[in-house]
PDB file of C-alpha atoms and ligand atoms in Angstrom:
ATOM      1  CA  MET O 218     -27.577 -31.260  10.431  1.00  0.00           C
ATOM      2  CA  THR O 219     -27.683 -30.764   6.637  1.00  0.00           C
ATOM      3  CA  LYS O 220     -26.836 -27.121   7.066  1.00  0.00           C
ATOM      4  CA  VAL O 221     -23.792 -27.974   9.121  1.00  0.00           C
ATOM      5  CA  ARG O 222     -22.523 -30.351   6.348  1.00  0.00           C
ATOM      6  CA  VAL O 223     -23.058 -27.704   3.598  1.00  0.00           C
ATOM      7  CA  PHE O 224     -21.177 -25.202   5.526  1.00  0.00           C
ATOM      8  CA  THR O 225     -18.351 -27.634   6.148  1.00  0.00           C
ATOM      9  CA  ASN O 226     -18.155 -28.367   2.386  1.00  0.00           C
ATOM     10  CA  ILE O 227     -18.073 -24.649   1.558  1.00  0.00           C
ATOM     11  CA  LEU O 228     -15.151 -24.121   3.925  1.00  0.00           C
ATOM     12  CA  LYS O 229     -13.385 -27.237   2.520  1.00  0.00           C
ATOM     13  CA  ALA O 230     -13.745 -25.897  -1.033  1.00  0.00           C
ATOM     14  CA  ASN O 231     -12.511 -22.565   0.127  1.00  0.00           C
ATOM     15  CA  GLU O 232      -9.477 -24.183   1.811  1.00  0.00           C
ATOM     16  CA  ASN O 233      -8.494 -25.867  -1.467  1.00  0.00           C
ATOM     17  CA  ILE O 234      -8.605 -22.786  -3.393  1.00  0.00           C
ATOM     18  CA  ALA O 235      -6.710 -20.849  -0.698  1.00  0.00           C
ATOM     19  CA  GLN O 236      -4.055 -23.407  -0.893  1.00  0.00           C
ATOM     20  CA  LYS O 237      -3.662 -22.746  -4.625  1.00  0.00           C
ATOM     21  CA  ASN O 238      -3.474 -18.986  -3.955  1.00  0.00           C
ATOM     22  CA  ARG O 239      -0.781 -19.670  -1.286  1.00  0.00           C
ATOM     23  CA  GLU O 240       1.257 -21.713  -3.780  1.00  0.00           C
ATOM     24  CA  ILE O 241       1.351 -18.648  -6.133  1.00  0.00           C
ATOM     25  CA  PHE O 242       2.457 -16.496  -3.276  1.00  0.00           C
ATOM     26  CA  ASN O 243       5.081 -18.923  -2.089  1.00  0.00           C
ATOM     27  CA  LYS O 244       6.429 -19.603  -5.628  1.00  0.00           C
ATOM     28  CA  ASN O 245       7.048 -15.927  -6.125  1.00  0.00           C
ATOM     29  CA  LYS O 246       8.202 -15.338  -2.474  1.00  0.00           C
ATOM     30  CA  VAL O 247       5.477 -12.703  -1.880  1.00  0.00           C
ATOM     31  CA  TYR O 248       4.724 -11.937   1.697  1.00  0.00           C
ATOM     32  CA  THR O 249       0.918 -11.709   1.951  1.00  0.00           C
ATOM     33  CA  ILE O 250      -1.347 -10.464   4.680  1.00  0.00           C
ATOM     34  CA  ASN O 251      -5.130 -10.552   5.156  1.00  0.00           C
ATOM     35  CA  LEU O 252      -6.069  -7.302   7.037  1.00  0.00           C
ATOM     36  CA  MET O 253      -9.404  -7.605   8.949  1.00  0.00           C
ATOM     37  CA  SER O 254     -11.385  -5.344  11.246  1.00  0.00           C
ATOM     38  CA  SER O 255     -14.776  -3.822  11.890  1.00  0.00           C
ATOM     39  CA  PRO O 256     -15.894  -1.129   9.431  1.00  0.00           C
ATOM     40  CA  GLY O 257     -13.964   2.132   9.980  1.00  0.00           C
ATOM     41  CA  SER O 258     -11.197   0.826  12.300  1.00  0.00           C
ATOM     42  CA  GLY O 259      -8.609   2.110   9.987  1.00  0.00           C
ATOM     43  CA  LYS O 260      -7.452  -0.570   7.518  1.00  0.00           C
ATOM     44  CA  THR O 261      -7.217   1.718   4.566  1.00  0.00           C
ATOM     45  CA  SER O 262      -5.589   4.426   6.598  1.00  0.00           C
ATOM     46  CA  LEU O 263      -2.907   2.008   7.775  1.00  0.00           C
ATOM     47  CA  LEU O 264      -2.375   0.888   4.106  1.00  0.00           C
ATOM     48  CA  GLU O 265      -1.967   4.568   3.095  1.00  0.00           C
ATOM     49  CA  ARG O 266       0.538   5.251   5.804  1.00  0.00           C
ATOM     50  CA  THR O 267       2.418   1.967   5.025  1.00  0.00           C
ATOM     51  CA  ILE O 268       2.618   2.699   1.240  1.00  0.00           C
ATOM     52  CA  ASP O 269       3.600   6.209   1.782  1.00  0.00           C
ATOM     53  CA  SER O 270       6.486   5.335   4.106  1.00  0.00           C
ATOM     54  CA  LEU O 271       7.681   2.063   2.567  1.00  0.00           C
ATOM     55  CA  LYS O 272       7.038   2.514  -1.270  1.00  0.00           C
ATOM     56  CA  ASN O 273      10.692   3.190  -1.943  1.00  0.00           C
ATOM     57  CA  GLU O 274      11.849   0.084  -0.036  1.00  0.00           C
ATOM     58  CA  LEU O 275       9.136  -2.406  -0.831  1.00  0.00           C
ATOM     59  CA  ARG O 276       7.090  -3.203  -3.909  1.00  0.00           C
ATOM     60  CA  ILE O 277       3.560  -3.236  -2.545  1.00  0.00           C
ATOM     61  CA  ALA O 278       0.305  -4.443  -4.174  1.00  0.00           C
ATOM     62  CA  VAL O 279      -3.196  -4.469  -2.771  1.00  0.00           C
ATOM     63  CA  ILE O 280      -6.601  -6.098  -3.052  1.00  0.00           C
ATOM     64  CA  GLU O 281      -9.459  -3.987  -1.709  1.00  0.00           C
ATOM     65  CA  GLY O 282     -12.572  -5.990  -0.596  1.00  0.00           C
ATOM     66  CA  ASP O 283     -15.742  -4.035  -0.233  1.00  0.00           C
ATOM     67  CA  LEU O 284     -19.486  -4.548  -0.369  1.00  0.00           C
ATOM     68  CA  GLN O 285     -20.191  -2.086  -3.085  1.00  0.00           C
ATOM     69  CA  THR O 286     -17.917   0.892  -3.799  1.00  0.00           C
ATOM     70  CA  THR O 287     -14.517   1.504  -5.229  1.00  0.00           C
ATOM     71  CA  LYS O 288     -13.649   4.206  -2.609  1.00  0.00           C
ATOM     72  CA  ASP O 289     -10.818   2.328  -0.931  1.00  0.00           C
ATOM     73  CA  ALA O 290      -9.188   1.310  -4.206  1.00  0.00           C
ATOM     74  CA  GLU O 291      -9.322   4.870  -5.362  1.00  0.00           C
ATOM     75  CA  ARG O 292      -7.504   5.962  -2.210  1.00  0.00           C
ATOM     76  CA  ILE O 293      -4.738   3.353  -2.896  1.00  0.00           C
ATOM     77  CA  GLU O 294      -4.532   4.150  -6.695  1.00  0.00           C
ATOM     78  CA  LYS O 295      -3.184   7.634  -5.804  1.00  0.00           C
ATOM     79  CA  TYR O 296       0.106   5.981  -4.806  1.00  0.00           C
ATOM     80  CA  ASN O 297       0.548   4.370  -8.277  1.00  0.00           C
ATOM     81  CA  ILE O 298       0.748   0.863  -7.059  1.00  0.00           C
ATOM     82  CA  PRO O 299      -1.183  -2.214  -8.389  1.00  0.00           C
ATOM     83  CA  VAL O 300      -4.613  -2.361  -6.814  1.00  0.00           C
ATOM     84  CA  THR O 301      -7.814  -4.231  -7.582  1.00  0.00           C
ATOM     85  CA  GLN O 302     -11.141  -3.669  -6.071  1.00  0.00           C
ATOM     86  CA  ILE O 303     -13.261  -6.849  -5.375  1.00  0.00           C
ATOM     87  CA  ASN O 304     -16.940  -5.984  -4.760  1.00  0.00           C
ATOM     88  CA  THR O 305     -18.648  -8.796  -2.802  1.00  0.00           C
ATOM     89  CA  ASP O 306     -22.225  -7.738  -3.793  1.00  0.00           C
ATOM     90  CA  GLY O 307     -23.370  -7.766  -0.313  1.00  0.00           C
ATOM     91  CA  ALA O 308     -21.353 -10.699   1.106  1.00  0.00           C
ATOM     92  CA  CYS O 309     -19.746  -9.824   4.353  1.00  0.00           C
ATOM     93  CA  HIS O 310     -16.286 -11.237   3.643  1.00  0.00           C
ATOM     94  CA  LEU O 311     -13.861 -12.102   0.862  1.00  0.00           C
ATOM     95  CA  ASP O 312     -13.321 -15.751  -0.057  1.00  0.00           C
ATOM     96  CA  ALA O 313     -10.404 -17.612  -1.671  1.00  0.00           C
ATOM     97  CA  ASN O 314     -12.112 -17.840  -4.971  1.00  0.00           C
ATOM     98  CA  MET O 315     -12.776 -14.112  -5.134  1.00  0.00           C
ATOM     99  CA  VAL O 316      -9.131 -13.496  -4.489  1.00  0.00           C
ATOM    100  CA  ALA O 317      -8.007 -16.211  -7.045  1.00  0.00           C
ATOM    101  CA  SER O 318     -10.201 -14.513  -9.691  1.00  0.00           C
ATOM    102  CA  VAL O 319      -8.103 -11.335  -9.778  1.00  0.00           C
ATOM    103  CA  LEU O 320      -4.582 -12.783  -9.208  1.00  0.00           C
ATOM    104  CA  ASP O 321      -3.951 -12.889 -12.929  1.00  0.00           C
ATOM    105  CA  SER O 322      -3.940  -9.118 -12.999  1.00  0.00           C
ATOM    106  CA  TYR O 323      -0.660  -8.922 -10.847  1.00  0.00           C
ATOM    107  CA  ASN O 324       2.849  -9.644 -11.765  1.00  0.00           C
ATOM    108  CA  PHE O 325       3.984 -11.312  -8.692  1.00  0.00           C
ATOM    109  CA  LYS O 326       7.634 -11.417  -9.682  1.00  0.00           C
ATOM    110  CA  GLU O 327       7.542  -7.667  -9.102  1.00  0.00           C
ATOM    111  CA  ILE O 328       5.746  -7.713  -5.724  1.00  0.00           C
ATOM    112  CA  ASP O 329       7.317  -8.043  -2.275  1.00  0.00           C
ATOM    113  CA  LEU O 330       4.299  -7.314  -0.052  1.00  0.00           C
ATOM    114  CA  PHE O 331       0.714  -8.112  -1.010  1.00  0.00           C
ATOM    115  CA  VAL O 332      -2.038  -6.779   1.262  1.00  0.00           C
ATOM    116  CA  ILE O 333      -5.607  -7.972   1.063  1.00  0.00           C
ATOM    117  CA  GLU O 334      -7.983  -5.581   2.852  1.00  0.00           C
ATOM    118  CA  ASN O 335     -11.021  -7.651   3.774  1.00  0.00           C
ATOM    119  CA  VAL O 336     -14.543  -6.346   4.069  1.00  0.00           C
ATOM    120  CA  GLY O 337     -15.107  -4.409   7.295  1.00  0.00           C
ATOM    121  CA  ASN O 338     -16.551  -7.073   9.708  1.00  0.00           C
ATOM    122  CA  LEU O 339     -15.280  -8.900  12.755  1.00  0.00           C
ATOM    123  CA  VAL O 340     -17.355 -12.069  12.289  1.00  0.00           C
ATOM    124  CA  CYS O 341     -17.534 -13.289   8.526  1.00  0.00           C
ATOM    125  CA  PRO O 342     -13.865 -13.076   7.533  1.00  0.00           C
ATOM    126  CA  ALA O 343     -12.672 -15.087  10.489  1.00  0.00           C
ATOM    127  CA  GLY O 344     -13.265 -18.518   8.988  1.00  0.00           C
ATOM    128  CA  TYR O 345     -12.136 -17.788   5.412  1.00  0.00           C
ATOM    129  CA  ASP O 346      -8.539 -18.585   4.589  1.00  0.00           C
ATOM    130  CA  LEU O 347      -7.547 -16.519   1.437  1.00  0.00           C
ATOM    131  CA  GLY O 348      -4.112 -18.067   1.115  1.00  0.00           C
ATOM    132  CA  GLU O 349      -2.296 -15.404   3.129  1.00  0.00           C
ATOM    133  CA  GLU O 350       0.752 -15.861   5.130  1.00  0.00           C
ATOM    134  CA  ASP O 351      -0.416 -13.792   8.151  1.00  0.00           C
ATOM    135  CA  ARG O 352      -3.847 -12.652   9.424  1.00  0.00           C
ATOM    136  CA  VAL O 353      -3.796  -9.133  10.887  1.00  0.00           C
ATOM    137  CA  VAL O 354      -6.890  -8.228  12.985  1.00  0.00           C
ATOM    138  CA  MET O 355      -7.266  -4.452  13.859  1.00  0.00           C
ATOM    139  CA  VAL O 356      -9.429  -2.937  16.603  1.00  0.00           C
ATOM    140  CA  SER O 357      -9.715   0.813  17.239  1.00  0.00           C
ATOM    141  CA  ILE O 358     -10.238   2.797  20.394  1.00  0.00           C
ATOM    142  CA  PRO O 359     -13.755   4.139  19.732  1.00  0.00           C
ATOM    143  CA  GLU O 360     -15.075   0.482  19.254  1.00  0.00           C
ATOM    144  CA  GLY O 361     -14.623  -0.268  22.866  1.00  0.00           C
ATOM    145  CA  ASP O 362     -12.354  -2.775  24.622  1.00  0.00           C
ATOM    146  CA  ASP O 363     -14.741  -5.678  24.671  1.00  0.00           C
ATOM    147  CA  LYS O 364     -14.096  -6.830  21.084  1.00  0.00           C
ATOM    148  CA  PRO O 365     -11.790  -9.734  21.736  1.00  0.00           C
ATOM    149  CA  ILE O 366     -14.092 -11.396  24.294  1.00  0.00           C
ATOM    150  CA  LYS O 367     -17.303 -10.690  22.033  1.00  0.00           C
ATOM    151  CA  TYR O 368     -15.699 -11.874  18.817  1.00  0.00           C
ATOM    152  CA  PRO O 369     -13.062 -14.418  19.848  1.00  0.00           C
ATOM    153  CA  LEU O 370     -12.803 -16.399  16.593  1.00  0.00           C
ATOM    154  CA  ILE O 371     -11.189 -13.652  14.595  1.00  0.00           C
ATOM    155  CA  PHE O 372      -8.662 -13.137  17.397  1.00  0.00           C
ATOM    156  CA  HIS O 373      -8.050 -16.831  17.727  1.00  0.00           C
ATOM    157  CA  ASN O 374      -7.376 -17.096  14.025  1.00  0.00           C
ATOM    158  CA  ALA O 375      -5.123 -14.137  13.667  1.00  0.00           C
ATOM    159  CA  ASN O 376      -1.250 -13.828  14.063  1.00  0.00           C
ATOM    160  CA  VAL O 377      -1.161 -10.113  14.595  1.00  0.00           C
ATOM    161  CA  LEU O 378      -3.352  -7.635  16.494  1.00  0.00           C
ATOM    162  CA  ILE O 379      -3.215  -3.891  15.795  1.00  0.00           C
ATOM    163  CA  ILE O 380      -4.737  -1.529  18.152  1.00  0.00           C
ATOM    164  CA  ASN O 381      -5.424   1.761  16.189  1.00  0.00           C
ATOM    165  CA  LYS O 382      -6.449   5.302  17.000  1.00  0.00           C
ATOM    166  CA  ILE O 383      -4.549   5.475  20.199  1.00  0.00           C
ATOM    167  CA  ASP O 384      -4.558   9.254  19.828  1.00  0.00           C
ATOM    168  CA  LEU O 385      -8.170   8.910  21.008  1.00  0.00           C
ATOM    169  CA  LEU O 386      -7.419   7.113  24.310  1.00  0.00           C
ATOM    170  CA  PRO O 387      -7.736  10.318  26.415  1.00  0.00           C
ATOM    171  CA  TYR O 388     -11.328  10.833  25.309  1.00  0.00           C
ATOM    172  CA  THR O 389     -12.613   7.282  26.106  1.00  0.00           C
ATOM    173  CA  ASN O 390     -12.769   4.652  28.797  1.00  0.00           C
ATOM    174  CA  PHE O 391     -10.934   2.078  26.576  1.00  0.00           C
ATOM    175  CA  ASN O 392      -8.681  -0.049  28.663  1.00  0.00           C
ATOM    176  CA  ARG O 393      -5.755  -1.037  26.507  1.00  0.00           C
ATOM    177  CA  LEU O 394      -4.284  -3.480  29.054  1.00  0.00           C
ATOM    178  CA  LYS O 395      -7.667  -5.321  29.185  1.00  0.00           C
ATOM    179  CA  VAL O 396      -7.818  -5.648  25.412  1.00  0.00           C
ATOM    180  CA  LYS O 397      -4.226  -6.988  25.285  1.00  0.00           C
ATOM    181  CA  GLU O 398      -4.954  -9.452  28.243  1.00  0.00           C
ATOM    182  CA  ASP O 399      -8.235 -10.675  26.708  1.00  0.00           C
ATOM    183  CA  ALA O 400      -6.697 -11.056  23.193  1.00  0.00           C
ATOM    184  CA  LEU O 401      -3.730 -12.904  24.585  1.00  0.00           C
ATOM    185  CA  ASN O 402      -6.004 -15.234  26.665  1.00  0.00           C
ATOM    186  CA  ILE O 403      -7.706 -16.208  23.395  1.00  0.00           C
ATOM    187  CA  ASN O 404      -4.419 -16.464  21.448  1.00  0.00           C
ATOM    188  CA  PRO O 405      -1.158 -16.252  23.271  1.00  0.00           C
ATOM    189  CA  ASN O 406       0.875 -16.057  20.032  1.00  0.00           C
ATOM    190  CA  LEU O 407      -0.564 -12.704  18.915  1.00  0.00           C
ATOM    191  CA  LYS O 408       2.032 -10.083  18.032  1.00  0.00           C
ATOM    192  CA  ILE O 409       0.580  -6.761  19.131  1.00  0.00           C
ATOM    193  CA  PHE O 410       1.192  -3.245  17.721  1.00  0.00           C
ATOM    194  CA  GLU O 411      -0.450  -0.035  19.268  1.00  0.00           C
ATOM    195  CA  ILE O 412      -0.642   2.766  16.736  1.00  0.00           C
ATOM    196  CA  SER O 413      -2.170   5.885  15.460  1.00  0.00           C
ATOM    197  CA  CYS O 414      -2.618   6.424  11.739  1.00  0.00           C
ATOM    198  CA  GLN O 415      -3.436  10.005  12.678  1.00  0.00           C
ATOM    199  CA  THR O 416      -0.308  10.886  14.577  1.00  0.00           C
ATOM    200  CA  GLY O 417       2.002   8.216  13.313  1.00  0.00           C
ATOM    201  CA  GLU O 418       2.714   6.950  16.901  1.00  0.00           C
ATOM    202  CA  GLY O 419       3.761   3.392  16.898  1.00  0.00           C
ATOM    203  CA  LEU O 420       3.954   3.015  13.132  1.00  0.00           C
ATOM    204  CA  GLU O 421       7.688   2.671  13.063  1.00  0.00           C
ATOM    205  CA  ASN O 422       7.542  -0.795  14.842  1.00  0.00           C
ATOM    206  CA  TRP O 423       4.958  -1.871  12.391  1.00  0.00           C
ATOM    207  CA  PHE O 424       7.116  -0.924   9.425  1.00  0.00           C
ATOM    208  CA  ILE O 425      10.182  -2.633  10.931  1.00  0.00           C
ATOM    209  CA  TRP O 426       8.309  -5.822  11.503  1.00  0.00           C
ATOM    210  CA  LEU O 427       6.694  -5.788   7.985  1.00  0.00           C
ATOM    211  CA  LYS O 428      10.162  -5.446   6.460  1.00  0.00           C
ATOM    212  CA  GLU O 429      11.526  -8.243   8.521  1.00  0.00           C
ATOM    213  CA  GLN O 430       8.627 -10.561   7.313  1.00  0.00           C
ATOM    214  CA  VAL O 431       9.309  -9.611   3.722  1.00  0.00           C
ATOM    215  CA  SER O 432      12.977 -10.357   4.054  1.00  0.00           C
ATOM    216  CA  LYS O 433      12.333 -13.702   5.753  1.00  0.00           C
ATOM    217  CA  LYS O 434      10.092 -14.583   2.903  1.00  0.00           C
ATOM    218  CA  LYS O 435      12.873 -13.848   0.361  1.00  0.00           C
ATOM    219  CA  ARG O 436      15.362 -16.137   2.032  1.00  0.00           C
TER     220      ARG O 436
HETATM  221  N1  GTP E  40      -8.373   9.756  15.314  1.00  0.00           N
HETATM  222  C1  GTP E  40      -8.049   8.788  14.418  1.00  0.00           C
HETATM  223  N2  GTP E  40      -8.712   8.571  13.280  1.00  0.00           N
HETATM  224  C2  GTP E  40      -8.306   7.588  12.454  1.00  0.00           C
HETATM  225  C3  GTP E  40      -7.132   6.809  12.655  1.00  0.00           C
HETATM  226  N3  GTP E  40      -7.010   5.951  11.608  1.00  0.00           N
HETATM  227  C4  GTP E  40      -8.012   6.143  10.785  1.00  0.00           C
HETATM  228  N4  GTP E  40      -8.830   7.069  11.238  1.00  0.00           N
HETATM  229  C5  GTP E  40     -10.179   7.622  10.728  1.00  0.00           C
HETATM  230  O1  GTP E  40     -11.045   6.627  10.713  1.00  0.00           O
HETATM  231  C6  GTP E  40     -11.968   6.633   9.618  1.00  0.00           C
HETATM  232  C7  GTP E  40     -12.015   5.299   8.967  1.00  0.00           C
HETATM  233  O2  GTP E  40     -10.768   4.925   8.456  1.00  0.00           O
HETATM  234  P1  GTP E  40     -10.543   3.913   7.218  1.00  0.00           P
HETATM  235  O3  GTP E  40      -9.099   3.761   7.016  1.00  0.00           O
HETATM  236  O4  GTP E  40     -11.396   4.297   6.105  1.00  0.00           O
HETATM  237  O5  GTP E  40     -11.107   2.621   7.874  1.00  0.00           O
HETATM  238  P2  GTP E  40     -11.346   1.154   7.256  1.00  0.00           P
HETATM  239  O6  GTP E  40     -11.140   0.154   8.257  1.00  0.00           O
HETATM  240  O7  GTP E  40     -10.577   1.020   5.993  1.00  0.00           O
HETATM  241  O8  GTP E  40     -12.894   1.274   6.897  1.00  0.00           O
HETATM  242  P3  GTP E  40     -13.803   0.196   5.956  1.00  0.00           P
HETATM  243  O9  GTP E  40     -12.949  -0.087   4.721  1.00  0.00           O
HETATM  244  O10 GTP E  40     -15.051   0.914   5.655  1.00  0.00           O
HETATM  245  O11 GTP E  40     -14.012  -0.976   6.773  1.00  0.00           O
HETATM  246  C8  GTP E  40     -11.400   7.776   8.727  1.00  0.00           C
HETATM  247  O12 GTP E  40     -12.084   8.879   8.937  1.00  0.00           O
HETATM  248  C9  GTP E  40      -9.937   7.946   9.195  1.00  0.00           C
HETATM  249  O13 GTP E  40      -9.439   9.226   8.968  1.00  0.00           O
HETATM  250  C10 GTP E  40      -6.430   7.155  13.806  1.00  0.00           C
HETATM  251  O14 GTP E  40      -5.374   6.506  14.142  1.00  0.00           O
HETATM  252  N5  GTP E  40      -6.892   8.106  14.635  1.00  0.00           N
HETATM  253 MG1   MG E  41     -11.149   0.506   4.081  1.00  0.00          MG
END
């Protein structure tokens, strides 16, 4: 009983800080996404592809969440855009306070799209609002097609589902129709993209959608 109450209080405190983060993004008309998936689904690869294709059209900035290393931030730094690495020291998700603690290092007047790459995990990040506008959950073909039914909360709380590594479909028994059906049963409002960061297939639709979201935010 006590444990439940403590956890509820932690989430409430997180919610309050997330709201303050959101106010900063809204005030500056910055479109912000929280990108979540299992380890290795391709979050950083999608960021690399997105920055590479859109860096002349959108001013992009990134937070990289990771347990320990600065590897992902180093990958993003190569594009000469603002990036901060948050190391969670073993925690399996980012929280709103961790995000708040680095926001001072960004000039949001000069940012259109802010991407927060969460720690690779399909469970822990699901309950933690960071102040983002949209939550994007990614699954990839080698993980198997049972992820929505096994980890429903993250799909329930997301706005967007990205199915990555579709170049690997011919080598697996992954059923893309089943994944989409299961995910939509959990959350009928999910916007779905099927992509390959390797071949580039499907990425154009993602770019178009992202640009629309940014321009809606500016209105
Ligand atoms: N075949 C194939 N491999 C991919 C694709 N996208 C990413 N990968 C590979 O998958 C591996 C993991 O990609 P990352 O982008 O580092 O994944 P991540 O989700 O950022 O990983 P964490 O930050 O550790 O959670 C790398 O070896 C990528 O080259 C894809 O569309 N197809
Ligand atoms: Mg990564």
